[in-house]
mmCIF file of C-alpha atoms in Angstrom:
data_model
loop_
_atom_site.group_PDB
_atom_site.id
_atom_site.type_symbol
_atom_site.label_atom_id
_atom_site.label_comp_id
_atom_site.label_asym_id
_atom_site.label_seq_id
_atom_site.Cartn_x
_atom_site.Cartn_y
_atom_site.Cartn_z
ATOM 1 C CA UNK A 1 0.000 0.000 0.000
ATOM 2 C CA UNK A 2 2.395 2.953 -0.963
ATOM 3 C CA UNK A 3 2.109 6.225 0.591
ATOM 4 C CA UNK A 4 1.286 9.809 -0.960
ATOM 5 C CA UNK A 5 5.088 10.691 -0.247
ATOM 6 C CA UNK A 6 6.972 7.442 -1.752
ATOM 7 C CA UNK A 7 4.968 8.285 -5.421
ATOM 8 C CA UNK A 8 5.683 11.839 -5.546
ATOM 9 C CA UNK A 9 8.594 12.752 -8.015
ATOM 10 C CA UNK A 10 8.761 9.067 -9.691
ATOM 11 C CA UNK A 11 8.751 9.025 -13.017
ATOM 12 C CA UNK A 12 5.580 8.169 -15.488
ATOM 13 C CA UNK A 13 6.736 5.307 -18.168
ATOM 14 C CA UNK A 14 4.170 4.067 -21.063
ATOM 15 C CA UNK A 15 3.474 0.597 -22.008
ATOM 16 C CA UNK A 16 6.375 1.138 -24.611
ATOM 17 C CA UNK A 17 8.703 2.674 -21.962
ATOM 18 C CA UNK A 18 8.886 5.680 -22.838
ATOM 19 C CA UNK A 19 8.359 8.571 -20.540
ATOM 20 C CA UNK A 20 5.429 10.578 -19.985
ATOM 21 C CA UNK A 21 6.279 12.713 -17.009
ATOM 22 C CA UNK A 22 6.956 12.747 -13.564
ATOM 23 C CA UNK A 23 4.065 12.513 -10.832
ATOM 24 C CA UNK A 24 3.874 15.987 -9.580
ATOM 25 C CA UNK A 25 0.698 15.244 -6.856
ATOM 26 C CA UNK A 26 -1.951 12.619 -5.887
ATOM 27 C CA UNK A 27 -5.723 13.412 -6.597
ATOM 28 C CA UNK A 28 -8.400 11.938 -4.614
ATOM 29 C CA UNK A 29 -11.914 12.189 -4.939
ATOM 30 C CA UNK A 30 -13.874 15.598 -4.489
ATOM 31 C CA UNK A 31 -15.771 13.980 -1.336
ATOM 32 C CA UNK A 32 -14.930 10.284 -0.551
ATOM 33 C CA UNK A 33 -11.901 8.633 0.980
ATOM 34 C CA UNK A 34 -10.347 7.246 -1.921
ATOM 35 C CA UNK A 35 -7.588 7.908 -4.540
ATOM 36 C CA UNK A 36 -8.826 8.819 -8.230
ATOM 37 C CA UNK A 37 -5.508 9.710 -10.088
ATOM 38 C CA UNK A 38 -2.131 10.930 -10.328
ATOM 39 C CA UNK A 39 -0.915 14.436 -11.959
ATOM 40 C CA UNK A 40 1.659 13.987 -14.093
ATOM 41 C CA UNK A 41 4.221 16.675 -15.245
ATOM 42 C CA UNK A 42 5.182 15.760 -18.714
ATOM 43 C CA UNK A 43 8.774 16.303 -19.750
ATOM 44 C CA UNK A 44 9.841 19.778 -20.807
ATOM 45 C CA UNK A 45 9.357 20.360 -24.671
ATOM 46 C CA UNK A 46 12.893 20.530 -26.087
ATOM 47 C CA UNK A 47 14.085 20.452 -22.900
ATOM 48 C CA UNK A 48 13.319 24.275 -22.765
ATOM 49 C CA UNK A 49 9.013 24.632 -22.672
ATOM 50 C CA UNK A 50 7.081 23.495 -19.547
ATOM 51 C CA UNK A 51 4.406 21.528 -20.679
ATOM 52 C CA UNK A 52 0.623 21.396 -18.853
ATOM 53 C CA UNK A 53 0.350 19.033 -16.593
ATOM 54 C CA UNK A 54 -1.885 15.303 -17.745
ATOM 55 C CA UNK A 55 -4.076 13.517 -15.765
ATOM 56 C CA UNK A 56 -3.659 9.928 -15.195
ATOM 57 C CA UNK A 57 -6.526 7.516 -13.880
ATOM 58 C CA UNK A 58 -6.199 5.107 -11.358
ATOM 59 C CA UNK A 59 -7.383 2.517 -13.399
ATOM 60 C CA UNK A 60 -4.710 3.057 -15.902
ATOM 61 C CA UNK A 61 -1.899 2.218 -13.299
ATOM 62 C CA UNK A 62 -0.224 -1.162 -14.258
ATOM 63 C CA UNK A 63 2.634 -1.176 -12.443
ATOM 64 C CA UNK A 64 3.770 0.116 -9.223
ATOM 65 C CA UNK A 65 7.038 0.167 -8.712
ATOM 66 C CA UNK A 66 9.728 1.703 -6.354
ATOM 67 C CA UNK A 67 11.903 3.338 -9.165
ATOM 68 C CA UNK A 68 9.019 4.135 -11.477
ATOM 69 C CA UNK A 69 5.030 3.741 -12.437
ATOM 70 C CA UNK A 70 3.969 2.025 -15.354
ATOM 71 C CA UNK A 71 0.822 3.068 -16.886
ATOM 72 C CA UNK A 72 -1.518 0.805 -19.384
ATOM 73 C CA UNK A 73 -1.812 2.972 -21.729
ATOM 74 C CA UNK A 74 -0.862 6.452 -23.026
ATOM 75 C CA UNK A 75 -2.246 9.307 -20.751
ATOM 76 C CA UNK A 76 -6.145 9.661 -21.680
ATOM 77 C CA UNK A 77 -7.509 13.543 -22.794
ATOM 78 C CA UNK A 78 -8.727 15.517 -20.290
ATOM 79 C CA UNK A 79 -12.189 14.773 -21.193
ATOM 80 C CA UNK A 80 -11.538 10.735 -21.440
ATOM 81 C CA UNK A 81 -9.644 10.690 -18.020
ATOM 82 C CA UNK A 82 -12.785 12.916 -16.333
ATOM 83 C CA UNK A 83 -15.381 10.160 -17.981
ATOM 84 C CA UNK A 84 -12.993 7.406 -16.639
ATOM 85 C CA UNK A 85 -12.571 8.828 -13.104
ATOM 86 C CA UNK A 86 -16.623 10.237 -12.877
ATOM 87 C CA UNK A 87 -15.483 13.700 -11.800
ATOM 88 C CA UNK A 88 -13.634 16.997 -13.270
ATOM 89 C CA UNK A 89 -9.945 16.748 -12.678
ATOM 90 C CA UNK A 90 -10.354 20.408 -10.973
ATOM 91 C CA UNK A 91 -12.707 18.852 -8.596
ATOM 92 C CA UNK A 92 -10.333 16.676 -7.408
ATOM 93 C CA UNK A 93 -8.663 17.459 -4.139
ATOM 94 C CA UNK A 94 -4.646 17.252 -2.932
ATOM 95 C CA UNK A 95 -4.756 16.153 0.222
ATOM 96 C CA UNK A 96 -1.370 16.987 1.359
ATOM 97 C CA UNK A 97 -1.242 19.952 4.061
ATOM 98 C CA UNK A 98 -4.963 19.782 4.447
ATOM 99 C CA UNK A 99 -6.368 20.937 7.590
ATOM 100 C CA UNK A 100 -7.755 17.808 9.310
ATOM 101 C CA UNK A 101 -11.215 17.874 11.181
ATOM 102 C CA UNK A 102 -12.935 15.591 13.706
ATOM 103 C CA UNK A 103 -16.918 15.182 12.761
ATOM 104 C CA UNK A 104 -17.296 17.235 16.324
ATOM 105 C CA UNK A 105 -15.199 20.379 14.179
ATOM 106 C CA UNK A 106 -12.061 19.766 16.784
ATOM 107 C CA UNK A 107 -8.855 20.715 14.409
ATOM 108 C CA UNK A 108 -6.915 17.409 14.360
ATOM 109 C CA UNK A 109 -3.475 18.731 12.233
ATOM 110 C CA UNK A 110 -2.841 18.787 8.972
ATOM 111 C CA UNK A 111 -2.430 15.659 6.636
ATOM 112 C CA UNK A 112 1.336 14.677 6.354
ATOM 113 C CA UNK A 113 0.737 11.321 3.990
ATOM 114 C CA UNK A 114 -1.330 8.965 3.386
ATOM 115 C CA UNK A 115 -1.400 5.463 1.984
ATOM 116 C CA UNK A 116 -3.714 3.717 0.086
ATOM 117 C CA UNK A 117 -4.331 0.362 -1.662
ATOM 118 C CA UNK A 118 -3.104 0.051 -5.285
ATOM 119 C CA UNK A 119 -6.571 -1.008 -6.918
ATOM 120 C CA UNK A 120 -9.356 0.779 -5.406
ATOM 121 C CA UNK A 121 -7.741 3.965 -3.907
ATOM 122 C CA UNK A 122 -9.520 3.290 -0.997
ATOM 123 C CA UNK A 123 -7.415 5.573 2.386
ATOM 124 C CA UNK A 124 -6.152 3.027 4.521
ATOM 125 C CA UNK A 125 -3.966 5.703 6.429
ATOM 126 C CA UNK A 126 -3.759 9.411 6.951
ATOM 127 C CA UNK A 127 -0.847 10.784 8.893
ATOM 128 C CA UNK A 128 -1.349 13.955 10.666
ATOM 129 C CA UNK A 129 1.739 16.156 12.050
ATOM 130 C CA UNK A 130 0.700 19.341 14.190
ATOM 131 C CA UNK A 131 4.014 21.239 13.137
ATOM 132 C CA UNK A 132 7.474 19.822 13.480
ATOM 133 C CA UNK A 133 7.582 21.408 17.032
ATOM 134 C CA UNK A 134 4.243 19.210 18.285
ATOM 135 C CA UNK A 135 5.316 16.189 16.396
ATOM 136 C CA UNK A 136 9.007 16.066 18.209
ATOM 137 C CA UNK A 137 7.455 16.789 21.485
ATOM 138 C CA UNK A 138 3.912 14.300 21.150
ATOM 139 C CA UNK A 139 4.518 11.918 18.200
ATOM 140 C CA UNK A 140 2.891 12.130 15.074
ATOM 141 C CA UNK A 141 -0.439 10.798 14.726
ATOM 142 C CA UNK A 142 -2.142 7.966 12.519
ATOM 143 C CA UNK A 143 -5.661 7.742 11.860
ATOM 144 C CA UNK A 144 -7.208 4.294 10.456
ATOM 145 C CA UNK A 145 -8.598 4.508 6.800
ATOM 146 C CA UNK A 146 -12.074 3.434 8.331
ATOM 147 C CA UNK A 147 -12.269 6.332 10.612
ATOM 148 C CA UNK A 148 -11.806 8.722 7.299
ATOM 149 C CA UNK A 149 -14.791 10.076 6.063
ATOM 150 C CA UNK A 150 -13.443 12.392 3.613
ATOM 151 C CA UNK A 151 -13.050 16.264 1.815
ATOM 152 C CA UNK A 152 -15.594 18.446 2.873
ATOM 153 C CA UNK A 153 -14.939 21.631 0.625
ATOM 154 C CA UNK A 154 -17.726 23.541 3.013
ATOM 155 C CA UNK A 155 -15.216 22.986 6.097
ATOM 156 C CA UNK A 156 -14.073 26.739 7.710
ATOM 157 C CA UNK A 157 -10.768 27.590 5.906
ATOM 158 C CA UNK A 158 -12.083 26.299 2.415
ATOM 159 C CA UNK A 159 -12.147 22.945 2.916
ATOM 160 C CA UNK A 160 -10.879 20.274 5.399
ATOM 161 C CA UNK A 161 -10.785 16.291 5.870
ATOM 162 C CA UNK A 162 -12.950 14.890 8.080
ATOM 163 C CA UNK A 163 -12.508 12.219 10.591
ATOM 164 C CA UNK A 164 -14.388 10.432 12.925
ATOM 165 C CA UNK A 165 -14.551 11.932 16.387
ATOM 166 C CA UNK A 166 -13.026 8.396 17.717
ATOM 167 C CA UNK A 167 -10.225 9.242 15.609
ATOM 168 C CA UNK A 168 -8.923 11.869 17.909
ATOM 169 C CA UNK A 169 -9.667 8.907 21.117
ATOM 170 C CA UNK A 170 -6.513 7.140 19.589
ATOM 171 C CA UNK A 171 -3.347 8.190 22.244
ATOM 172 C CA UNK A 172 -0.452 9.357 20.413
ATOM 173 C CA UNK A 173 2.954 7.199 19.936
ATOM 174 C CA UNK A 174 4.874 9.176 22.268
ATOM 175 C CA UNK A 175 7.342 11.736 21.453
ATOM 176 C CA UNK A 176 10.127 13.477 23.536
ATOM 177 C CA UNK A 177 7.330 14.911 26.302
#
């Protein structure tokens, strides 16, 4: 099950091998607890241009590998990939440094990774820091995928993941306090 920070920055390789980009972000749904996609920055034209960045679904992920991802087939149009994934690829949410509430509105932190299962995208893990300060002193702490319930874009400071209250009943790991 990798996590949001081992895919970030590996490289994007066709069924051929050739490269289509580097993964610049993971996407997840615009409400539910699940991955939908990856952003991939495609190589610079003539090593000069920056490109737009493509859109790859989920479902076209054949390989995941340490050093690389292989994808089925060449990345899909924007249109094709939204079809594919059921939403607008600017619906789609980064979850990274997103504020973290409980269902009770208690702040929580803000999401440091997350991992997720290869197939379905379903969260099975969402690792919340409170500032490098808070994390040295309390731990760092983990919150099951099953107590995720997901983006809520109406959430005070434009948006937030939501938890389950019992998710803030877990003790921390323990830090230098």
């Amino acid at each position: 099950m990798p996590l949001i920070s081992a895919i970030r920055g590996l490289p994007v390789a066709g069924r051929t091998g050739r490269l289509l980009g580097t993964v610049s972000e993971v996407l997840f749904h615009p409400s539910e607890p699940r991955v939908i996609g990856l952003q991939v920055a495609p190589p610079a034209f003539l090593y000069v241009l920056s490109r737009a960045p493509r859109f790859l679904p989920l479902t076209r992920v054949a390989v995941w590998g340490a050093e690389a991802i292989g994808a089925s087939s060449r990345l899909p149009s924007k249109r094709a990939g939204e079809r594919e994934i059921g939403a607008a690829w600017d619906d789609t949410v980064i979850w990274r440094g997103m504020p973290v509430l409980s269902q009770g509105g208690t702040a929580a932190g803000r999401v440091a990774d997350a991992g997720f299962t290869k197939v379905s995208g379903r969260v099975t893990r969402v690792l919340l820091t409170g500032g490098v300060v808070n994390d040295v002193a309390f731990g760092a702490r983990e919150v099951a995928g099953e107590l995720v319930i997901g983006f809520e874009p109406g959430a005070p400071g434009g948006g937030a993941v939501r938890v389950a209250d019992a998710a803030l009943d877990a003790s921390l790991p323990g830090g230098a306090v």
